[in-house]
Amino acid sequence: MAKSEITVLVVGILMIIIGMAFRIYVSRNRFYRRGAGGLQGFSSYRKSVIVPAFETILRIIGSLLVIGGLFFCFAVWYNTRGVKHHNSKKISDTTITTLKKSSKKSR
């Protein structure tokens, strides 16, 4: 694996971890804010408007980070698989052409 592929893989994994941390942080805060009736309790109207808006933005960013991280990891996997597959195909094509040439000579 090349150095650039390792860098992309590490960035992808970090994006997944940070995105999951954002989502867990928001969910944990919402869980602990709920009362016995299941409603979220806020100390003021301002907090009841600003906090959910901020949490929604944070959840969207977290989701985008997870999706981007999965895309980076998939890209590295696809590129490494594609290189191996391409090299094996090249070898098999060479073997087939060599076999065809040797079969023509034996006739």
PDB file of N, CA and C in Angstrom:
ATOM      1  N   MET A   1       0.839  -1.167   0.000  1.00  0.00           N
ATOM      2  CA  MET A   1       0.000   0.000   0.000  1.00  0.00           C
ATOM      3  C   MET A   1       0.890   1.237   0.000  1.00  0.00           C
ATOM      4  N   ALA A   2       0.556   2.174  -0.834  1.00  0.00           N
ATOM      5  CA  ALA A   2       1.347   3.394  -0.950  1.00  0.00           C
ATOM      6  C   ALA A   2       1.074   4.329   0.229  1.00  0.00           C
ATOM      7  N   LYS A   3       1.994   5.282   0.415  1.00  0.00           N
ATOM      8  CA  LYS A   3       1.875   6.222   1.529  1.00  0.00           C
ATOM      9  C   LYS A   3       0.599   7.059   1.416  1.00  0.00           C
ATOM     10  N   SER A   4       0.233   7.433   0.207  1.00  0.00           N
ATOM     11  CA  SER A   4      -0.977   8.240   0.024  1.00  0.00           C
ATOM     12  C   SER A   4      -2.234   7.432   0.362  1.00  0.00           C
ATOM     13  N   GLU A   5      -2.228   6.144   0.051  1.00  0.00           N
ATOM     14  CA  GLU A   5      -3.382   5.304   0.378  1.00  0.00           C
ATOM     15  C   GLU A   5      -3.532   5.157   1.882  1.00  0.00           C
ATOM     16  N   ILE A   6      -2.404   5.034   2.584  1.00  0.00           N
ATOM     17  CA  ILE A   6      -2.452   4.922   4.041  1.00  0.00           C
ATOM     18  C   ILE A   6      -2.983   6.221   4.636  1.00  0.00           C
ATOM     19  N   THR A   7      -2.552   7.349   4.093  1.00  0.00           N
ATOM     20  CA  THR A   7      -3.027   8.648   4.577  1.00  0.00           C
ATOM     21  C   THR A   7      -4.531   8.781   4.380  1.00  0.00           C
ATOM     22  N   VAL A   8      -5.030   8.401   3.221  1.00  0.00           N
ATOM     23  CA  VAL A   8      -6.467   8.488   2.946  1.00  0.00           C
ATOM     24  C   VAL A   8      -7.235   7.552   3.872  1.00  0.00           C
ATOM     25  N   LEU A   9      -6.692   6.368   4.117  1.00  0.00           N
ATOM     26  CA  LEU A   9      -7.350   5.416   5.008  1.00  0.00           C
ATOM     27  C   LEU A   9      -7.411   5.965   6.435  1.00  0.00           C
ATOM     28  N   VAL A  10      -6.321   6.546   6.911  1.00  0.00           N
ATOM     29  CA  VAL A  10      -6.296   7.116   8.264  1.00  0.00           C
ATOM     30  C   VAL A  10      -7.279   8.277   8.367  1.00  0.00           C
ATOM     31  N   VAL A  11      -7.311   9.146   7.368  1.00  0.00           N
ATOM     32  CA  VAL A  11      -8.259  10.268   7.369  1.00  0.00           C
ATOM     33  C   VAL A  11      -9.696   9.742   7.363  1.00  0.00           C
ATOM     34  N   GLY A  12      -9.960   8.714   6.580  1.00  0.00           N
ATOM     35  CA  GLY A  12     -11.298   8.123   6.540  1.00  0.00           C
ATOM     36  C   GLY A  12     -11.715   7.555   7.880  1.00  0.00           C
ATOM     37  N   ILE A  13     -10.805   6.843   8.534  1.00  0.00           N
ATOM     38  CA  ILE A  13     -11.120   6.270   9.850  1.00  0.00           C
ATOM     39  C   ILE A  13     -11.340   7.373  10.876  1.00  0.00           C
ATOM     40  N   LEU A  14     -10.503   8.407  10.838  1.00  0.00           N
ATOM     41  CA  LEU A  14     -10.690   9.539  11.756  1.00  0.00           C
ATOM     42  C   LEU A  14     -12.029  10.237  11.518  1.00  0.00           C
ATOM     43  N   MET A  15     -12.421  10.387  10.263  1.00  0.00           N
ATOM     44  CA  MET A  15     -13.709  11.004   9.954  1.00  0.00           C
ATOM     45  C   MET A  15     -14.854  10.178  10.530  1.00  0.00           C
ATOM     46  N   ILE A  16     -14.757   8.859  10.416  1.00  0.00           N
ATOM     47  CA  ILE A  16     -15.799   7.992  10.965  1.00  0.00           C
ATOM     48  C   ILE A  16     -15.859   8.136  12.483  1.00  0.00           C
ATOM     49  N   ILE A  17     -14.707   8.130  13.137  1.00  0.00           N
ATOM     50  CA  ILE A  17     -14.675   8.227  14.599  1.00  0.00           C
ATOM     51  C   ILE A  17     -15.221   9.574  15.074  1.00  0.00           C
ATOM     52  N   ILE A  18     -14.796  10.666  14.442  1.00  0.00           N
ATOM     53  CA  ILE A  18     -15.264  11.995  14.845  1.00  0.00           C
ATOM     54  C   ILE A  18     -16.758  12.140  14.576  1.00  0.00           C
ATOM     55  N   GLY A  19     -17.221  11.646  13.437  1.00  0.00           N
ATOM     56  CA  GLY A  19     -18.651  11.705  13.121  1.00  0.00           C
ATOM     57  C   GLY A  19     -19.496  10.928  14.113  1.00  0.00           C
ATOM     58  N   MET A  20     -19.029   9.739  14.493  1.00  0.00           N
ATOM     59  CA  MET A  20     -19.759   8.952  15.493  1.00  0.00           C
ATOM     60  C   MET A  20     -19.729   9.649  16.852  1.00  0.00           C
ATOM     61  N   ALA A  21     -18.611  10.278  17.199  1.00  0.00           N
ATOM     62  CA  ALA A  21     -18.522  10.998  18.475  1.00  0.00           C
ATOM     63  C   ALA A  21     -19.521  12.155  18.508  1.00  0.00           C
ATOM     64  N   PHE A  22     -19.671  12.890  17.401  1.00  0.00           N
ATOM     65  CA  PHE A  22     -20.649  13.977  17.334  1.00  0.00           C
ATOM     66  C   PHE A  22     -22.059  13.438  17.567  1.00  0.00           C
ATOM     67  N   ARG A  23     -22.387  12.358  16.880  1.00  0.00           N
ATOM     68  CA  ARG A  23     -23.731  11.800  16.990  1.00  0.00           C
ATOM     69  C   ARG A  23     -23.992  11.247  18.397  1.00  0.00           C
ATOM     70  N   ILE A  24     -23.004  10.606  18.988  1.00  0.00           N
ATOM     71  CA  ILE A  24     -23.173  10.076  20.341  1.00  0.00           C
ATOM     72  C   ILE A  24     -23.302  11.211  21.345  1.00  0.00           C
ATOM     73  N   TYR A  25     -22.522  12.262  21.186  1.00  0.00           N
ATOM     74  CA  TYR A  25     -22.590  13.418  22.081  1.00  0.00           C
ATOM     75  C   TYR A  25     -23.982  14.038  22.068  1.00  0.00           C
ATOM     76  N   VAL A  26     -24.536  14.237  20.890  1.00  0.00           N
ATOM     77  CA  VAL A  26     -25.860  14.845  20.771  1.00  0.00           C
ATOM     78  C   VAL A  26     -26.921  13.918  21.367  1.00  0.00           C
ATOM     79  N   SER A  27     -26.861  12.639  21.043  1.00  0.00           N
ATOM     80  CA  SER A  27     -27.856  11.696  21.555  1.00  0.00           C
ATOM     81  C   SER A  27     -27.780  11.578  23.071  1.00  0.00           C
ATOM     82  N   ARG A  28     -26.579  11.594  23.609  1.00  0.00           N
ATOM     83  CA  ARG A  28     -26.395  11.505  25.058  1.00  0.00           C
ATOM     84  C   ARG A  28     -26.987  12.729  25.745  1.00  0.00           C
ATOM     85  N   ASN A  29     -26.729  13.914  25.205  1.00  0.00           N
ATOM     86  CA  ASN A  29     -27.299  15.135  25.789  1.00  0.00           C
ATOM     87  C   ASN A  29     -28.822  15.126  25.736  1.00  0.00           C
ATOM     88  N   ARG A  30     -29.384  14.679  24.620  1.00  0.00           N
ATOM     89  CA  ARG A  30     -30.844  14.618  24.506  1.00  0.00           C
ATOM     90  C   ARG A  30     -31.427  13.611  25.496  1.00  0.00           C
ATOM     91  N   PHE A  31     -30.731  12.492  25.698  1.00  0.00           N
ATOM     92  CA  PHE A  31     -31.201  11.478  26.636  1.00  0.00           C
ATOM     93  C   PHE A  31     -31.237  12.026  28.057  1.00  0.00           C
ATOM     94  N   TYR A  32     -30.172  12.670  28.483  1.00  0.00           N
ATOM     95  CA  TYR A  32     -30.106  13.170  29.854  1.00  0.00           C
ATOM     96  C   TYR A  32     -30.977  14.411  30.076  1.00  0.00           C
ATOM     97  N   ARG A  33     -31.412  15.058  29.019  1.00  0.00           N
ATOM     98  CA  ARG A  33     -32.267  16.226  29.140  1.00  0.00           C
ATOM     99  C   ARG A  33     -33.733  15.838  29.293  1.00  0.00           C
ATOM    100  N   ARG A  34     -34.073  14.612  28.976  1.00  0.00           N
ATOM    101  CA  ARG A  34     -35.474  14.171  29.033  1.00  0.00           C
ATOM    102  C   ARG A  34     -35.916  13.952  30.477  1.00  0.00           C
ATOM    103  N   GLY A  35     -37.142  14.321  30.733  1.00  0.00           N
ATOM    104  CA  GLY A  35     -37.714  14.132  32.068  1.00  0.00           C
ATOM    105  C   GLY A  35     -38.513  12.838  32.134  1.00  0.00           C
ATOM    106  N   ALA A  36     -39.285  12.705  33.187  1.00  0.00           N
ATOM    107  CA  ALA A  36     -40.086  11.497  33.403  1.00  0.00           C
ATOM    108  C   ALA A  36     -41.159  11.338  32.325  1.00  0.00           C
ATOM    109  N   GLY A  37     -41.672  12.446  31.824  1.00  0.00           N
ATOM    110  CA  GLY A  37     -42.709  12.388  30.793  1.00  0.00           C
ATOM    111  C   GLY A  37     -42.162  12.183  29.390  1.00  0.00           C
ATOM    112  N   GLY A  38     -40.860  12.220  29.233  1.00  0.00           N
ATOM    113  CA  GLY A  38     -40.248  12.015  27.918  1.00  0.00           C
ATOM    114  C   GLY A  38     -40.000  13.291  27.148  1.00  0.00           C
ATOM    115  N   LEU A  39     -40.354  14.437  27.750  1.00  0.00           N
ATOM    116  CA  LEU A  39     -40.119  15.715  27.080  1.00  0.00           C
ATOM    117  C   LEU A  39     -38.767  16.286  27.497  1.00  0.00           C
ATOM    118  N   GLN A  40     -38.146  17.015  26.579  1.00  0.00           N
ATOM    119  CA  GLN A  40     -36.865  17.634  26.890  1.00  0.00           C
ATOM    120  C   GLN A  40     -37.109  18.908  27.698  1.00  0.00           C
ATOM    121  N   GLY A  41     -36.378  19.030  28.798  1.00  0.00           N
ATOM    122  CA  GLY A  41     -36.549  20.197  29.646  1.00  0.00           C
ATOM    123  C   GLY A  41     -35.453  21.219  29.436  1.00  0.00           C
ATOM    124  N   PHE A  42     -35.845  22.479  29.225  1.00  0.00           N
ATOM    125  CA  PHE A  42     -34.890  23.573  29.053  1.00  0.00           C
ATOM    126  C   PHE A  42     -35.169  24.629  30.114  1.00  0.00           C
ATOM    127  N   SER A  43     -34.127  25.372  30.510  1.00  0.00           N
ATOM    128  CA  SER A  43     -34.289  26.383  31.544  1.00  0.00           C
ATOM    129  C   SER A  43     -34.851  27.698  30.999  1.00  0.00           C
ATOM    130  N   SER A  44     -34.755  27.911  29.690  1.00  0.00           N
ATOM    131  CA  SER A  44     -35.287  29.140  29.113  1.00  0.00           C
ATOM    132  C   SER A  44     -35.734  28.893  27.679  1.00  0.00           C
ATOM    133  N   TYR A  45     -36.526  29.817  27.176  1.00  0.00           N
ATOM    134  CA  TYR A  45     -37.010  29.721  25.800  1.00  0.00           C
ATOM    135  C   TYR A  45     -35.845  29.802  24.809  1.00  0.00           C
ATOM    136  N   ARG A  46     -34.906  30.686  25.082  1.00  0.00           N
ATOM    137  CA  ARG A  46     -33.755  30.870  24.203  1.00  0.00           C
ATOM    138  C   ARG A  46     -32.985  29.553  24.048  1.00  0.00           C
ATOM    139  N   LYS A  47     -32.756  28.874  25.163  1.00  0.00           N
ATOM    140  CA  LYS A  47     -32.046  27.591  25.104  1.00  0.00           C
ATOM    141  C   LYS A  47     -32.867  26.539  24.369  1.00  0.00           C
ATOM    142  N   SER A  48     -34.182  26.597  24.515  1.00  0.00           N
ATOM    143  CA  SER A  48     -35.027  25.599  23.840  1.00  0.00           C
ATOM    144  C   SER A  48     -35.037  25.792  22.330  1.00  0.00           C
ATOM    145  N   VAL A  49     -34.654  26.966  21.853  1.00  0.00           N
ATOM    146  CA  VAL A  49     -34.580  27.219  20.409  1.00  0.00           C
ATOM    147  C   VAL A  49     -33.168  26.992  19.883  1.00  0.00           C
ATOM    148  N   ILE A  50     -32.170  27.502  20.591  1.00  0.00           N
ATOM    149  CA  ILE A  50     -30.789  27.457  20.101  1.00  0.00           C
ATOM    150  C   ILE A  50     -30.181  26.061  20.206  1.00  0.00           C
ATOM    151  N   VAL A  51     -30.385  25.390  21.334  1.00  0.00           N
ATOM    152  CA  VAL A  51     -29.735  24.092  21.562  1.00  0.00           C
ATOM    153  C   VAL A  51     -30.180  23.040  20.538  1.00  0.00           C
ATOM    154  N   PRO A  52     -31.487  22.845  20.291  1.00  0.00           N
ATOM    155  CA  PRO A  52     -31.861  21.854  19.271  1.00  0.00           C
ATOM    156  C   PRO A  52     -31.360  22.203  17.868  1.00  0.00           C
ATOM    157  N   ALA A  53     -31.319  23.491  17.544  1.00  0.00           N
ATOM    158  CA  ALA A  53     -30.798  23.889  16.228  1.00  0.00           C
ATOM    159  C   ALA A  53     -29.313  23.542  16.124  1.00  0.00           C
ATOM    160  N   PHE A  54     -28.561  23.852  17.172  1.00  0.00           N
ATOM    161  CA  PHE A  54     -27.138  23.523  17.185  1.00  0.00           C
ATOM    162  C   PHE A  54     -26.925  22.015  17.122  1.00  0.00           C
ATOM    163  N   GLU A  55     -27.742  21.264  17.864  1.00  0.00           N
ATOM    164  CA  GLU A  55     -27.609  19.800  17.864  1.00  0.00           C
ATOM    165  C   GLU A  55     -27.962  19.214  16.505  1.00  0.00           C
ATOM    166  N   THR A  56     -28.938  19.770  15.837  1.00  0.00           N
ATOM    167  CA  THR A  56     -29.298  19.290  14.500  1.00  0.00           C
ATOM    168  C   THR A  56     -28.151  19.509  13.526  1.00  0.00           C
ATOM    169  N   ILE A  57     -27.552  20.690  13.588  1.00  0.00           N
ATOM    170  CA  ILE A  57     -26.398  20.978  12.715  1.00  0.00           C
ATOM    171  C   ILE A  57     -25.255  20.025  13.028  1.00  0.00           C
ATOM    172  N   LEU A  58     -25.013  19.783  14.315  1.00  0.00           N
ATOM    173  CA  LEU A  58     -23.941  18.872  14.716  1.00  0.00           C
ATOM    174  C   LEU A  58     -24.211  17.444  14.252  1.00  0.00           C
ATOM    175  N   ARG A  59     -25.466  17.017  14.318  1.00  0.00           N
ATOM    176  CA  ARG A  59     -25.810  15.663  13.841  1.00  0.00           C
ATOM    177  C   ARG A  59     -25.629  15.547  12.325  1.00  0.00           C
ATOM    178  N   ILE A  60     -25.986  16.590  11.588  1.00  0.00           N
ATOM    179  CA  ILE A  60     -25.812  16.565  10.131  1.00  0.00           C
ATOM    180  C   ILE A  60     -24.325  16.502   9.790  1.00  0.00           C
ATOM    181  N   ILE A  61     -23.524  17.310  10.473  1.00  0.00           N
ATOM    182  CA  ILE A  61     -22.070  17.278  10.246  1.00  0.00           C
ATOM    183  C   ILE A  61     -21.519  15.900  10.583  1.00  0.00           C
ATOM    184  N   GLY A  62     -21.975  15.319  11.690  1.00  0.00           N
ATOM    185  CA  GLY A  62     -21.533  13.980  12.071  1.00  0.00           C
ATOM    186  C   GLY A  62     -21.892  12.940  11.028  1.00  0.00           C
ATOM    187  N   SER A  63     -23.098  13.019  10.507  1.00  0.00           N
ATOM    188  CA  SER A  63     -23.529  12.079   9.463  1.00  0.00           C
ATOM    189  C   SER A  63     -22.688  12.233   8.203  1.00  0.00           C
ATOM    190  N   LEU A  64     -22.429  13.485   7.820  1.00  0.00           N
ATOM    191  CA  LEU A  64     -21.610  13.718   6.624  1.00  0.00           C
ATOM    192  C   LEU A  64     -20.183  13.208   6.821  1.00  0.00           C
ATOM    193  N   LEU A  65     -19.646  13.367   8.034  1.00  0.00           N
ATOM    194  CA  LEU A  65     -18.304  12.860   8.317  1.00  0.00           C
ATOM    195  C   LEU A  65     -18.262  11.335   8.229  1.00  0.00           C
ATOM    196  N   VAL A  66     -19.278  10.675   8.748  1.00  0.00           N
ATOM    197  CA  VAL A  66     -19.324   9.209   8.683  1.00  0.00           C
ATOM    198  C   VAL A  66     -19.426   8.751   7.229  1.00  0.00           C
ATOM    199  N   ILE A  67     -20.293   9.375   6.466  1.00  0.00           N
ATOM    200  CA  ILE A  67     -20.446   9.000   5.052  1.00  0.00           C
ATOM    201  C   ILE A  67     -19.160   9.267   4.283  1.00  0.00           C
ATOM    202  N   GLY A  68     -18.530  10.425   4.518  1.00  0.00           N
ATOM    203  CA  GLY A  68     -17.263  10.735   3.852  1.00  0.00           C
ATOM    204  C   GLY A  68     -16.159   9.765   4.247  1.00  0.00           C
ATOM    205  N   GLY A  69     -16.095   9.403   5.526  1.00  0.00           N
ATOM    206  CA  GLY A  69     -15.096   8.442   5.983  1.00  0.00           C
ATOM    207  C   GLY A  69     -15.293   7.076   5.360  1.00  0.00           C
ATOM    208  N   LEU A  70     -16.550   6.649   5.259  1.00  0.00           N
ATOM    209  CA  LEU A  70     -16.826   5.370   4.606  1.00  0.00           C
ATOM    210  C   LEU A  70     -16.446   5.422   3.129  1.00  0.00           C
ATOM    211  N   PHE A  71     -16.691   6.566   2.493  1.00  0.00           N
ATOM    212  CA  PHE A  71     -16.317   6.723   1.087  1.00  0.00           C
ATOM    213  C   PHE A  71     -14.803   6.635   0.916  1.00  0.00           C
ATOM    214  N   PHE A  72     -14.046   7.290   1.801  1.00  0.00           N
ATOM    215  CA  PHE A  72     -12.583   7.227   1.715  1.00  0.00           C
ATOM    216  C   PHE A  72     -12.085   5.807   1.921  1.00  0.00           C
ATOM    217  N   CYS A  73     -12.631   5.109   2.920  1.00  0.00           N
ATOM    218  CA  CYS A  73     -12.211   3.730   3.174  1.00  0.00           C
ATOM    219  C   CYS A  73     -12.558   2.837   1.990  1.00  0.00           C
ATOM    220  N   PHE A  74     -13.744   3.025   1.419  1.00  0.00           N
ATOM    221  CA  PHE A  74     -14.135   2.244   0.254  1.00  0.00           C
ATOM    222  C   PHE A  74     -13.228   2.539  -0.936  1.00  0.00           C
ATOM    223  N   ALA A  75     -12.846   3.802  -1.110  1.00  0.00           N
ATOM    224  CA  ALA A  75     -11.973   4.169  -2.226  1.00  0.00           C
ATOM    225  C   ALA A  75     -10.616   3.491  -2.096  1.00  0.00           C
ATOM    226  N   VAL A  76     -10.067   3.462  -0.890  1.00  0.00           N
ATOM    227  CA  VAL A  76      -8.783   2.784  -0.685  1.00  0.00           C
ATOM    228  C   VAL A  76      -8.930   1.298  -0.936  1.00  0.00           C
ATOM    229  N   TRP A  77     -10.000   0.703  -0.422  1.00  0.00           N
ATOM    230  CA  TRP A  77     -10.221  -0.732  -0.641  1.00  0.00           C
ATOM    231  C   TRP A  77     -10.373  -1.032  -2.125  1.00  0.00           C
ATOM    232  N   TYR A  78     -11.144  -0.214  -2.825  1.00  0.00           N
ATOM    233  CA  TYR A  78     -11.377  -0.442  -4.252  1.00  0.00           C
ATOM    234  C   TYR A  78     -10.085  -0.291  -5.055  1.00  0.00           C
ATOM    235  N   ASN A  79      -9.286   0.720  -4.717  1.00  0.00           N
ATOM    236  CA  ASN A  79      -8.035   0.927  -5.449  1.00  0.00           C
ATOM    237  C   ASN A  79      -7.045  -0.198  -5.205  1.00  0.00           C
ATOM    238  N   THR A  80      -6.932  -0.674  -3.980  1.00  0.00           N
ATOM    239  CA  THR A  80      -5.994  -1.774  -3.724  1.00  0.00           C
ATOM    240  C   THR A  80      -6.496  -3.059  -4.352  1.00  0.00           C
ATOM    241  N   ARG A  81      -7.804  -3.282  -4.317  1.00  0.00           N
ATOM    242  CA  ARG A  81      -8.358  -4.476  -4.951  1.00  0.00           C
ATOM    243  C   ARG A  81      -8.206  -4.381  -6.463  1.00  0.00           C
ATOM    244  N   GLY A  82      -8.418  -3.189  -7.013  1.00  0.00           N
ATOM    245  CA  GLY A  82      -8.316  -3.000  -8.453  1.00  0.00           C
ATOM    246  C   GLY A  82      -6.908  -3.216  -8.962  1.00  0.00           C
ATOM    247  N   VAL A  83      -5.897  -2.797  -8.203  1.00  0.00           N
ATOM    248  CA  VAL A  83      -4.506  -2.991  -8.609  1.00  0.00           C
ATOM    249  C   VAL A  83      -4.167  -4.474  -8.610  1.00  0.00           C
ATOM    250  N   LYS A  84      -4.561  -5.189  -7.576  1.00  0.00           N
ATOM    251  CA  LYS A  84      -4.301  -6.623  -7.520  1.00  0.00           C
ATOM    252  C   LYS A  84      -5.025  -7.334  -8.645  1.00  0.00           C
ATOM    253  N   HIS A  85      -6.293  -6.958  -8.867  1.00  0.00           N
ATOM    254  CA  HIS A  85      -7.077  -7.587  -9.921  1.00  0.00           C
ATOM    255  C   HIS A  85      -6.483  -7.277 -11.289  1.00  0.00           C
ATOM    256  N   HIS A  86      -6.026  -6.051 -11.502  1.00  0.00           N
ATOM    257  CA  HIS A  86      -5.439  -5.660 -12.778  1.00  0.00           C
ATOM    258  C   HIS A  86      -4.139  -6.422 -13.025  1.00  0.00           C
ATOM    259  N   ASN A  87      -3.301  -6.549 -11.997  1.00  0.00           N
ATOM    260  CA  ASN A  87      -2.044  -7.280 -12.150  1.00  0.00           C
ATOM    261  C   ASN A  87      -2.286  -8.750 -12.427  1.00  0.00           C
ATOM    262  N   SER A  88      -3.249  -9.359 -11.767  1.00  0.00           N
ATOM    263  CA  SER A  88      -3.523 -10.772 -12.011  1.00  0.00           C
ATOM    264  C   SER A  88      -4.103 -10.969 -13.403  1.00  0.00           C
ATOM    265  N   LYS A  89      -4.904 -10.010 -13.875  1.00  0.00           N
ATOM    266  CA  LYS A  89      -5.461 -10.102 -15.214  1.00  0.00           C
ATOM    267  C   LYS A  89      -4.348  -9.978 -16.251  1.00  0.00           C
ATOM    268  N   LYS A  90      -3.399  -9.077 -16.005  1.00  0.00           N
ATOM    269  CA  LYS A  90      -2.289  -8.897 -16.925  1.00  0.00           C
ATOM    270  C   LYS A  90      -1.463 -10.186 -17.013  1.00  0.00           C
ATOM    271  N   ILE A  91      -1.221 -10.806 -15.895  1.00  0.00           N
ATOM    272  CA  ILE A  91      -0.451 -12.047 -15.875  1.00  0.00           C
ATOM    273  C   ILE A  91      -1.204 -13.155 -16.596  1.00  0.00           C
ATOM    274  N   SER A  92      -2.508 -13.256 -16.342  1.00  0.00           N
ATOM    275  CA  SER A  92      -3.277 -14.309 -16.984  1.00  0.00           C
ATOM    276  C   SER A  92      -3.367 -14.075 -18.493  1.00  0.00           C
ATOM    277  N   ASP A  93      -3.485 -12.811 -18.934  1.00  0.00           N
ATOM    278  CA  ASP A  93      -3.507 -12.519 -20.368  1.00  0.00           C
ATOM    279  C   ASP A  93      -2.175 -12.897 -21.009  1.00  0.00           C
ATOM    280  N   THR A  94      -1.081 -12.602 -20.327  1.00  0.00           N
ATOM    281  CA  THR A  94       0.239 -12.949 -20.839  1.00  0.00           C
ATOM    282  C   THR A  94       0.381 -14.460 -20.923  1.00  0.00           C
ATOM    283  N   THR A  95      -0.097 -15.154 -19.925  1.00  0.00           N
ATOM    284  CA  THR A  95      -0.022 -16.613 -19.924  1.00  0.00           C
ATOM    285  C   THR A  95      -0.835 -17.190 -21.060  1.00  0.00           C
ATOM    286  N   ILE A  96      -2.018 -16.642 -21.300  1.00  0.00           N
ATOM    287  CA  ILE A  96      -2.875 -17.146 -22.380  1.00  0.00           C
ATOM    288  C   ILE A  96      -2.213 -16.913 -23.726  1.00  0.00           C
ATOM    289  N   THR A  97      -1.651 -15.738 -23.968  1.00  0.00           N
ATOM    290  CA  THR A  97      -1.008 -15.476 -25.251  1.00  0.00           C
ATOM    291  C   THR A  97       0.235 -16.353 -25.417  1.00  0.00           C
ATOM    292  N   THR A  98       0.947 -16.600 -24.331  1.00  0.00           N
ATOM    293  CA  THR A  98       2.115 -17.481 -24.404  1.00  0.00           C
ATOM    294  C   THR A  98       1.687 -18.894 -24.731  1.00  0.00           C
ATOM    295  N   LEU A  99       0.600 -19.354 -24.129  1.00  0.00           N
ATOM    296  CA  LEU A  99       0.106 -20.693 -24.403  1.00  0.00           C
ATOM    297  C   LEU A  99      -0.367 -20.815 -25.854  1.00  0.00           C
ATOM    298  N   LYS A 100      -1.004 -19.760 -26.370  1.00  0.00           N
ATOM    299  CA  LYS A 100      -1.463 -19.800 -27.765  1.00  0.00           C
ATOM    300  C   LYS A 100      -0.281 -19.879 -28.719  1.00  0.00           C
ATOM    301  N   LYS A 101       0.779 -19.096 -28.425  1.00  0.00           N
ATOM    302  CA  LYS A 101       1.954 -19.114 -29.279  1.00  0.00           C
ATOM    303  C   LYS A 101       2.641 -20.466 -29.228  1.00  0.00           C
ATOM    304  N   SER A 102       2.728 -21.066 -28.047  1.00  0.00           N
ATOM    305  CA  SER A 102       3.394 -22.363 -27.944  1.00  0.00           C
ATOM    306  C   SER A 102       2.579 -23.451 -28.611  1.00  0.00           C
ATOM    307  N   SER A 103       1.242 -23.344 -28.599  1.00  0.00           N
ATOM    308  CA  SER A 103       0.411 -24.351 -29.248  1.00  0.00           C
ATOM    309  C   SER A 103       0.519 -24.227 -30.769  1.00  0.00           C
ATOM    310  N   LYS A 104       0.719 -23.022 -31.306  1.00  0.00           N
ATOM    311  CA  LYS A 104       0.887 -22.831 -32.743  1.00  0.00           C
ATOM    312  C   LYS A 104       2.221 -23.403 -33.199  1.00  0.00           C
ATOM    313  N   LYS A 105       3.267 -23.267 -32.375  1.00  0.00           N
ATOM    314  CA  LYS A 105       4.573 -23.775 -32.732  1.00  0.00           C
ATOM    315  C   LYS A 105       4.604 -25.302 -32.758  1.00  0.00           C
ATOM    316  N   SER A 106       3.836 -25.934 -31.890  1.00  0.00           N
ATOM    317  CA  SER A 106       3.842 -27.379 -31.814  1.00  0.00           C
ATOM    318  C   SER A 106       3.087 -28.020 -32.978  1.00  0.00           C
ATOM    319  N   ARG A 107       2.297 -27.278 -33.695  1.00  0.00           N
ATOM    320  CA  ARG A 107       1.543 -27.835 -34.819  1.00  0.00           C
ATOM    321  C   ARG A 107       2.437 -28.042 -35.949  1.00  0.00           C
TER     322      ARG A 107
END
